[in-house]
Amino acid sequence: MDIIPIWRDYQIVIPSSEEYVDFEINKIGYNGRPTQIYSGRAYKQPGNGAISIVPNEICAPHVSMATANLPLTGTPIDYPMAATFNLTAPNGFLNAWIFSAGWDYLERVAGRGSDPITGIVARDQTVLFSSYRGEVKDGEYYFSKGGEVLYRSTFSYIHPYNVMPLHPWNYPDADKITATNGVSAVEYRIADDVCGNHILYYVNAYGGWDSLLVDGAVKKTDDYTRTTYKQAYSTQYINYPGVFQLSRGTVCLQNDITRKYSLVTGWLTDDQASRMHHLLGSVNVYLYDRLTEQYVPVVLTNSSCEYKTFRNQGAKLVNYTIEATVAQNFTRR
C-alpha cells in the first residue's frame, strides 16, 4: 500500500444518487483496534455525480510518531510517522490507507551537520543529532554528569542527512550529552525545569537535523475560508431524516481551516541569535507538542531573519517570534 504524505490531497469518491452521505473515519491502532476520530456528512457538489471526501484534511492532526520509530543511524527512512485509517459509509464502502508526515523527505544537502541554536533539551525530548563531516570516520557520543561520563557509545561516520536519535530520559542522572567525531563536538544541556511544551525540529543550513525548545509564549490561531453558494430561498420548512432545514438561500459547503502558530523563543545570547537563520530559513520544519506527543509539518512564514545582538537591540535581551503555518489545511463540511 502506498504511503501518502498528509499534505497531498487524496480524494475518496463515493458514487451516490443522494445529495449527501454520512460517514466515519477510524484510526487503526497498533493493536488493530479502530478508534473513531471523525463522524460527519459530506455533500455532493453542485453538478457532480459523486460525493468526494478528502480524508487527509481530517486525519492530519492524528498522524504522530512513536519514539521507537525515529530514524536510526544508517537505516533508510521510509514512513516512521505513518498511521493507518479507514473510512466507512452507510452503503458499506470501506477504504484503508496510510498517511505519513514524511520524514523520508529529508533535504539532502552536503554540509556540516548539527549546529543547535541553544543546545538546551528537555528530559523527555528526543534529540535528533546529525554528525559533522570530517576525515574521521568514527565518533562517539556520551551522557555525563558534572564531567563524569555515565554512558558512552560509538557510531560510524554518517552523512548529515542521516539522523541519530538520542534519548535523555534513559539517563535520568545525566545533565549533558556530547557527540563528537574527533574533529568537532556538539553539546546539549539536559534541563528538567523547562516550561515550554513545543519543540521545533528542522533541517539547518548545513543539511543536518536540529531542534529548538521553545521557552516563550505560544499562540495558536485558526483562520477560516468559507466556500458558499446561493440558491432560491424558500420559507417552506423541509424535514429530511437528520436534517433540520435545506431551504436556506446561502449554503456553506465547507470551511477551510488554516492553523497558525506564533512561538516566542526564550532569551538568547548574541552567539545563539546568530544561528537563528538556520531555523528561519529552513524549508523542512516540524512542530512537536510535548503534551499531545504529535509531530506536525509546518511552514515558517517569517519574511526575514534579523541578526540581533544585545547592543543593536538597545542593550536589551534578545528573543525572536517565529510564525508557523501547518503545512495542510483542515476542512469541515
Short mmCIF file of C-alpha atoms in Angstrom, two decimals:
data_model
loop_
_atom_site.label_atom_id
_atom_site.label_comp_id
_atom_site.label_asym_id
_atom_site.label_seq_id
_atom_site.Cartn_x
_atom_site.Cartn_y
_atom_site.Cartn_z
CA MET A 1 0.00 0.00 0.00
CA ASP A 2 1.36 3.41 -0.96
CA ILE A 3 2.33 5.86 1.74
CA ILE A 4 0.56 9.20 1.27
CA PRO A 5 2.12 12.42 2.65
CA ILE A 6 -0.56 14.15 4.69
CA TRP A 7 -0.15 17.39 2.74
CA ARG A 8 -1.13 15.67 -0.52
CA ASP A 9 -4.83 15.87 -1.38
CA TYR A 10 -6.16 12.33 -1.60
CA GLN A 11 -9.78 12.02 -2.68
CA ILE A 12 -12.17 9.19 -1.96
CA VAL A 13 -15.05 9.29 -4.43
CA ILE A 14 -18.39 7.74 -3.46
CA PRO A 15 -20.89 7.39 -6.32
CA SER A 16 -24.33 8.18 -4.93
CA SER A 17 -27.74 9.29 -6.14
CA GLU A 18 -28.24 11.02 -2.80
CA GLU A 19 -27.27 14.62 -2.13
CA TYR A 20 -25.15 13.73 0.88
CA VAL A 21 -23.63 10.75 2.64
CA ASP A 22 -22.90 10.20 6.32
CA PHE A 23 -19.52 8.62 7.03
CA GLU A 24 -16.99 8.00 9.76
CA ILE A 25 -13.21 7.72 9.84
CA ASN A 26 -11.33 5.47 12.23
CA LYS A 27 -7.67 5.36 13.17
CA ILE A 28 -6.30 1.84 13.37
CA GLY A 29 -4.09 1.40 16.43
CA TYR A 30 -1.06 -0.81 16.84
CA ASN A 31 -3.32 -3.42 18.43
CA GLY A 32 -5.52 -3.42 15.31
CA ARG A 33 -8.44 -1.81 17.12
CA PRO A 34 -10.12 1.17 15.42
CA THR A 35 -10.73 4.45 17.22
CA GLN A 36 -13.28 6.81 15.72
CA ILE A 37 -11.77 10.23 15.06
CA TYR A 38 -14.50 11.73 12.86
CA SER A 39 -18.17 11.30 12.12
CA GLY A 40 -19.81 13.69 9.70
CA ARG A 41 -21.64 14.35 6.49
CA ALA A 42 -20.28 15.10 3.02
CA TYR A 43 -22.48 16.89 0.48
CA LYS A 44 -22.44 16.46 -3.27
CA GLN A 45 -21.02 19.49 -5.04
CA PRO A 46 -23.46 21.13 -7.50
CA GLY A 47 -23.25 19.44 -10.89
CA ASN A 48 -21.28 16.42 -9.66
CA GLY A 49 -22.49 12.86 -9.91
CA ALA A 50 -20.49 11.63 -6.92
CA ILE A 51 -19.52 12.74 -3.44
CA SER A 52 -15.86 13.46 -2.79
CA ILE A 53 -14.11 13.27 0.57
CA VAL A 54 -10.51 14.39 1.21
CA PRO A 55 -9.51 12.33 4.26
CA ASN A 56 -6.06 13.82 4.84
CA GLU A 57 -7.71 17.04 5.97
CA ILE A 58 -9.38 15.08 8.75
CA CYS A 59 -6.57 12.64 9.54
CA ALA A 60 -3.64 15.08 9.59
CA PRO A 61 -3.94 16.03 13.29
CA HIS A 62 -3.91 12.33 14.19
CA VAL A 63 -0.65 11.42 12.46
CA SER A 64 2.06 11.17 15.08
CA MET A 65 5.32 9.36 15.60
CA ALA A 66 6.29 6.87 18.29
CA THR A 67 9.78 7.41 19.69
CA ALA A 68 10.75 3.86 18.79
CA ASN A 69 10.10 4.65 15.14
CA LEU A 70 12.55 7.52 14.89
CA PRO A 71 15.09 7.03 12.10
CA LEU A 72 18.20 5.17 13.18
CA THR A 73 21.74 5.70 12.00
CA GLY A 74 22.26 4.22 8.57
CA THR A 75 18.70 2.95 8.34
CA PRO A 76 16.64 4.03 5.31
CA ILE A 77 13.83 6.33 6.42
CA ASP A 78 10.58 5.11 4.97
CA TYR A 79 7.50 6.20 6.90
CA PRO A 80 8.17 6.35 10.64
CA MET A 81 5.34 8.84 11.15
CA ALA A 82 2.73 6.74 9.35
CA ALA A 83 -0.73 5.98 10.66
CA THR A 84 -3.44 3.79 9.14
CA PHE A 85 -7.02 4.97 8.74
CA ASN A 86 -10.19 3.66 7.14
CA LEU A 87 -13.47 5.20 6.07
CA THR A 88 -16.92 3.64 6.24
CA ALA A 89 -20.23 4.86 4.82
CA PRO A 90 -23.80 3.51 5.08
CA ASN A 91 -23.51 1.74 1.73
CA GLY A 92 -20.73 -0.42 3.15
CA PHE A 93 -17.93 1.46 1.39
CA LEU A 94 -14.61 0.77 3.11
CA ASN A 95 -11.17 2.02 2.20
CA ALA A 96 -7.94 1.74 4.16
CA TRP A 97 -4.93 3.93 3.51
CA ILE A 98 -1.73 5.02 5.22
CA PHE A 99 -0.82 8.65 5.80
CA SER A 100 2.62 9.84 6.81
CA ALA A 101 4.03 13.20 7.86
CA GLY A 102 7.00 12.30 5.68
CA TRP A 103 10.33 12.21 7.49
CA ASP A 104 11.54 10.43 4.35
CA TYR A 105 11.54 13.84 2.63
CA LEU A 106 14.82 14.84 4.21
CA GLU A 107 16.72 17.58 2.48
CA ARG A 108 19.97 16.04 1.29
CA VAL A 109 22.32 18.99 1.45
CA ALA A 110 26.03 18.46 1.85
CA GLY A 111 27.37 20.29 4.85
CA ARG A 112 28.47 20.01 8.42
CA GLY A 113 25.58 18.57 10.40
CA SER A 114 24.05 19.62 13.71
CA ASP A 115 24.60 23.14 14.95
CA PRO A 116 21.97 23.68 17.67
CA ILE A 117 20.84 27.22 18.45
CA THR A 118 20.68 26.88 22.24
CA GLY A 119 21.78 23.30 22.86
CA ILE A 120 19.14 23.01 25.61
CA VAL A 121 16.91 19.92 25.53
CA ALA A 122 14.13 18.68 27.79
CA ARG A 123 14.49 15.42 29.70
CA ASP A 124 11.60 13.84 27.78
CA GLN A 125 12.77 15.13 24.39
CA THR A 126 14.18 13.02 21.58
CA VAL A 127 17.36 14.68 20.35
CA LEU A 128 17.97 14.35 16.60
CA PHE A 129 21.71 14.56 16.04
CA SER A 130 23.32 14.73 12.58
CA SER A 131 27.07 14.14 12.57
CA TYR A 132 29.59 16.61 11.24
CA ARG A 133 31.52 15.85 8.08
CA GLY A 134 35.22 15.25 8.62
CA GLU A 135 38.14 12.99 7.87
CA VAL A 136 37.49 10.87 10.94
CA LYS A 137 35.00 8.15 10.04
CA ASP A 138 34.15 7.08 13.57
CA GLY A 139 32.95 9.03 16.56
CA GLU A 140 31.18 8.73 19.86
CA TYR A 141 28.50 10.28 21.99
CA TYR A 142 28.21 10.16 25.76
CA PHE A 143 25.93 11.22 28.58
CA SER A 144 27.69 12.82 31.51
CA LYS A 145 27.05 14.50 34.85
CA GLY A 146 29.48 17.04 36.25
CA GLY A 147 32.11 15.89 33.77
CA GLU A 148 31.78 12.23 34.74
CA VAL A 149 30.84 10.00 31.81
CA LEU A 150 27.81 7.87 32.70
CA TYR A 151 27.34 6.19 29.33
CA ARG A 152 29.45 6.10 26.19
CA SER A 153 28.68 4.74 22.74
CA THR A 154 30.43 4.84 19.38
CA PHE A 155 28.96 5.49 15.93
CA SER A 156 30.26 5.13 12.41
CA TYR A 157 30.65 8.12 10.13
CA ILE A 158 27.29 9.16 8.68
CA HIS A 159 26.14 11.83 6.26
CA PRO A 160 24.47 14.88 7.79
CA TYR A 161 21.04 14.00 6.46
CA ASN A 162 21.02 10.73 8.40
CA VAL A 163 19.77 11.07 11.94
CA MET A 164 20.94 9.71 15.26
CA PRO A 165 18.21 9.92 17.93
CA LEU A 166 19.47 10.34 21.49
CA HIS A 167 17.13 9.71 24.42
CA PRO A 168 17.91 11.69 27.60
CA TRP A 169 15.13 10.00 29.60
CA ASN A 170 17.15 6.77 29.55
CA TYR A 171 19.80 8.52 31.67
CA PRO A 172 17.95 10.34 34.48
CA ASP A 173 21.18 11.32 36.25
CA ALA A 174 22.85 12.88 33.20
CA ASP A 175 22.98 16.65 32.76
CA LYS A 176 24.73 16.78 29.37
CA ILE A 177 25.02 14.95 26.04
CA THR A 178 28.17 15.29 23.97
CA ALA A 179 28.51 13.95 20.42
CA THR A 180 31.85 14.10 18.64
CA ASN A 181 33.60 12.56 15.64
CA GLY A 182 37.02 13.50 16.90
CA VAL A 183 37.11 16.71 14.87
CA SER A 184 34.11 18.66 16.12
CA ALA A 185 31.72 18.19 19.02
CA VAL A 186 28.12 19.16 19.73
CA GLU A 187 26.88 19.57 23.30
CA TYR A 188 23.35 19.52 24.63
CA ARG A 189 22.42 20.53 28.18
CA ILE A 190 19.60 18.43 29.63
CA ALA A 191 17.14 20.61 31.56
CA ASP A 192 14.44 19.34 33.92
CA ASP A 193 12.94 22.75 34.68
CA VAL A 194 11.76 23.73 31.18
CA CYS A 195 8.29 25.25 30.94
CA GLY A 196 7.80 25.17 27.16
CA ASN A 197 5.65 22.43 25.61
CA HIS A 198 6.67 22.93 21.97
CA ILE A 199 9.80 21.86 20.09
CA LEU A 200 10.74 22.78 16.53
CA TYR A 201 12.65 20.15 14.55
CA TYR A 202 14.25 21.47 11.38
CA VAL A 203 16.92 20.90 8.74
CA ASN A 204 19.57 23.54 9.18
CA ALA A 205 21.65 25.31 6.54
CA TYR A 206 24.23 22.50 6.66
CA GLY A 207 21.67 19.80 5.89
CA GLY A 208 21.62 18.31 9.40
CA TRP A 209 18.68 17.92 11.78
CA ASP A 210 18.49 20.21 14.80
CA SER A 211 15.84 21.19 17.31
CA LEU A 212 14.84 24.25 19.30
CA LEU A 213 12.95 24.03 22.57
CA VAL A 214 10.51 26.97 22.62
CA ASP A 215 10.66 28.64 26.05
CA GLY A 216 8.35 31.59 25.48
CA ALA A 217 4.62 32.04 24.85
CA VAL A 218 2.85 30.09 22.11
CA LYS A 219 -0.35 31.30 20.45
CA LYS A 220 -2.46 29.03 18.21
CA THR A 221 -4.97 30.52 15.76
CA ASP A 222 -7.39 29.06 13.18
CA ASP A 223 -8.19 31.15 10.06
CA TYR A 224 -11.41 30.26 8.20
CA THR A 225 -12.09 30.47 4.46
CA ARG A 226 -15.73 29.69 3.74
CA THR A 227 -16.99 28.29 0.44
CA THR A 228 -20.64 29.16 -0.19
CA TYR A 229 -23.18 29.19 -2.99
CA LYS A 230 -26.61 30.76 -3.33
CA GLN A 231 -29.86 29.08 -4.27
CA ALA A 232 -33.53 30.01 -4.34
CA TYR A 233 -34.74 30.77 -0.86
CA SER A 234 -37.95 29.22 0.43
CA THR A 235 -39.74 29.76 3.71
CA GLN A 236 -41.19 26.27 3.48
CA TYR A 237 -39.90 24.02 6.20
CA ILE A 238 -38.36 20.85 4.77
CA ASN A 239 -37.68 17.93 7.05
CA TYR A 240 -35.38 15.11 6.00
CA PRO A 241 -34.07 12.46 8.40
CA GLY A 242 -31.34 14.10 10.40
CA VAL A 243 -31.62 17.43 8.53
CA PHE A 244 -33.49 20.38 10.03
CA GLN A 245 -33.78 22.64 7.01
CA LEU A 246 -32.49 22.71 3.42
CA SER A 247 -34.33 25.79 2.21
CA ARG A 248 -31.78 28.43 3.11
CA GLY A 249 -30.71 30.89 0.43
CA THR A 250 -26.95 30.78 1.07
CA VAL A 251 -25.40 27.39 1.73
CA CYS A 252 -21.95 26.95 3.27
CA LEU A 253 -20.36 23.95 1.54
CA GLN A 254 -17.18 23.86 3.59
CA ASN A 255 -14.81 25.78 5.82
CA ASP A 256 -11.10 25.54 5.01
CA ILE A 257 -9.20 25.94 8.26
CA THR A 258 -5.62 27.21 8.27
CA ARG A 259 -3.91 26.65 11.61
CA LYS A 260 -1.19 29.08 12.61
CA TYR A 261 1.25 29.25 15.50
CA SER A 262 3.14 32.21 16.88
CA LEU A 263 6.06 30.97 19.00
CA VAL A 264 8.35 33.15 21.09
CA THR A 265 11.83 31.91 21.88
CA GLY A 266 13.49 32.31 25.24
CA TRP A 267 16.15 34.94 25.81
CA LEU A 268 19.16 34.31 23.57
CA THR A 269 22.80 35.30 23.73
CA ASP A 270 24.42 37.02 20.75
CA ASP A 271 26.02 33.72 19.73
CA GLN A 272 22.72 31.83 19.91
CA ALA A 273 20.88 34.56 17.99
CA SER A 274 23.46 34.34 15.20
CA ARG A 275 22.26 30.79 14.49
CA MET A 276 18.56 31.65 14.15
CA HIS A 277 18.92 31.86 10.36
CA HIS A 278 19.31 28.04 10.36
CA LEU A 279 15.72 27.73 11.60
CA LEU A 280 14.02 30.74 9.99
CA GLY A 281 15.45 29.87 6.57
CA SER A 282 14.64 26.15 6.77
CA VAL A 283 12.30 24.54 4.24
CA ASN A 284 11.74 21.40 6.34
CA VAL A 285 10.30 22.09 9.80
CA TYR A 286 8.15 20.05 12.20
CA LEU A 287 6.41 21.27 15.35
CA TYR A 288 6.24 18.80 18.23
CA ASP A 289 3.77 19.16 21.09
CA ARG A 290 5.09 17.53 24.27
CA LEU A 291 1.58 17.26 25.73
CA THR A 292 -0.10 15.51 22.79
CA GLU A 293 3.14 13.84 21.57
CA GLN A 294 2.31 14.75 17.98
CA TYR A 295 4.57 16.00 15.22
CA VAL A 296 3.02 18.38 12.68
CA PRO A 297 4.74 19.62 9.48
CA VAL A 298 4.76 23.42 9.36
CA VAL A 299 5.89 26.19 7.03
CA LEU A 300 7.60 29.17 8.63
CA THR A 301 6.23 32.43 7.30
CA ASN A 302 8.78 34.90 8.71
CA SER A 303 9.87 37.03 5.76
CA SER A 304 13.34 37.77 7.12
CA CYS A 305 15.85 36.93 9.82
CA GLU A 306 17.29 39.88 11.70
CA TYR A 307 20.73 39.24 13.17
CA LYS A 308 20.07 40.55 16.64
CA THR A 309 22.63 41.35 19.30
CA PHE A 310 22.36 42.81 22.77
CA ARG A 311 23.95 46.04 21.52
CA ASN A 312 21.91 46.57 18.32
CA GLN A 313 18.70 45.92 20.25
CA GLY A 314 19.28 48.94 22.50
CA ALA A 315 21.05 46.99 25.25
CA LYS A 316 18.00 44.74 25.66
CA LEU A 317 17.81 40.96 25.84
CA VAL A 318 17.23 39.22 22.51
CA ASN A 319 14.37 36.92 21.51
CA TYR A 320 12.53 36.02 18.31
CA THR A 321 8.90 35.48 17.34
CA ILE A 322 8.54 32.54 14.93
CA GLU A 323 5.45 32.46 12.72
CA ALA A 324 4.43 28.98 11.55
CA THR A 325 1.53 27.66 9.48
CA VAL A 326 0.53 24.00 9.49
CA ALA A 327 1.51 22.54 6.11
CA GLN A 328 -2.01 21.45 5.15
CA ASN A 329 -5.48 22.91 5.61
CA PHE A 330 -8.18 21.15 7.59
CA THR A 331 -11.72 21.17 6.24
CA ARG A 332 -15.15 21.00 7.83
CA ARG A 333 -18.02 20.13 5.55
#
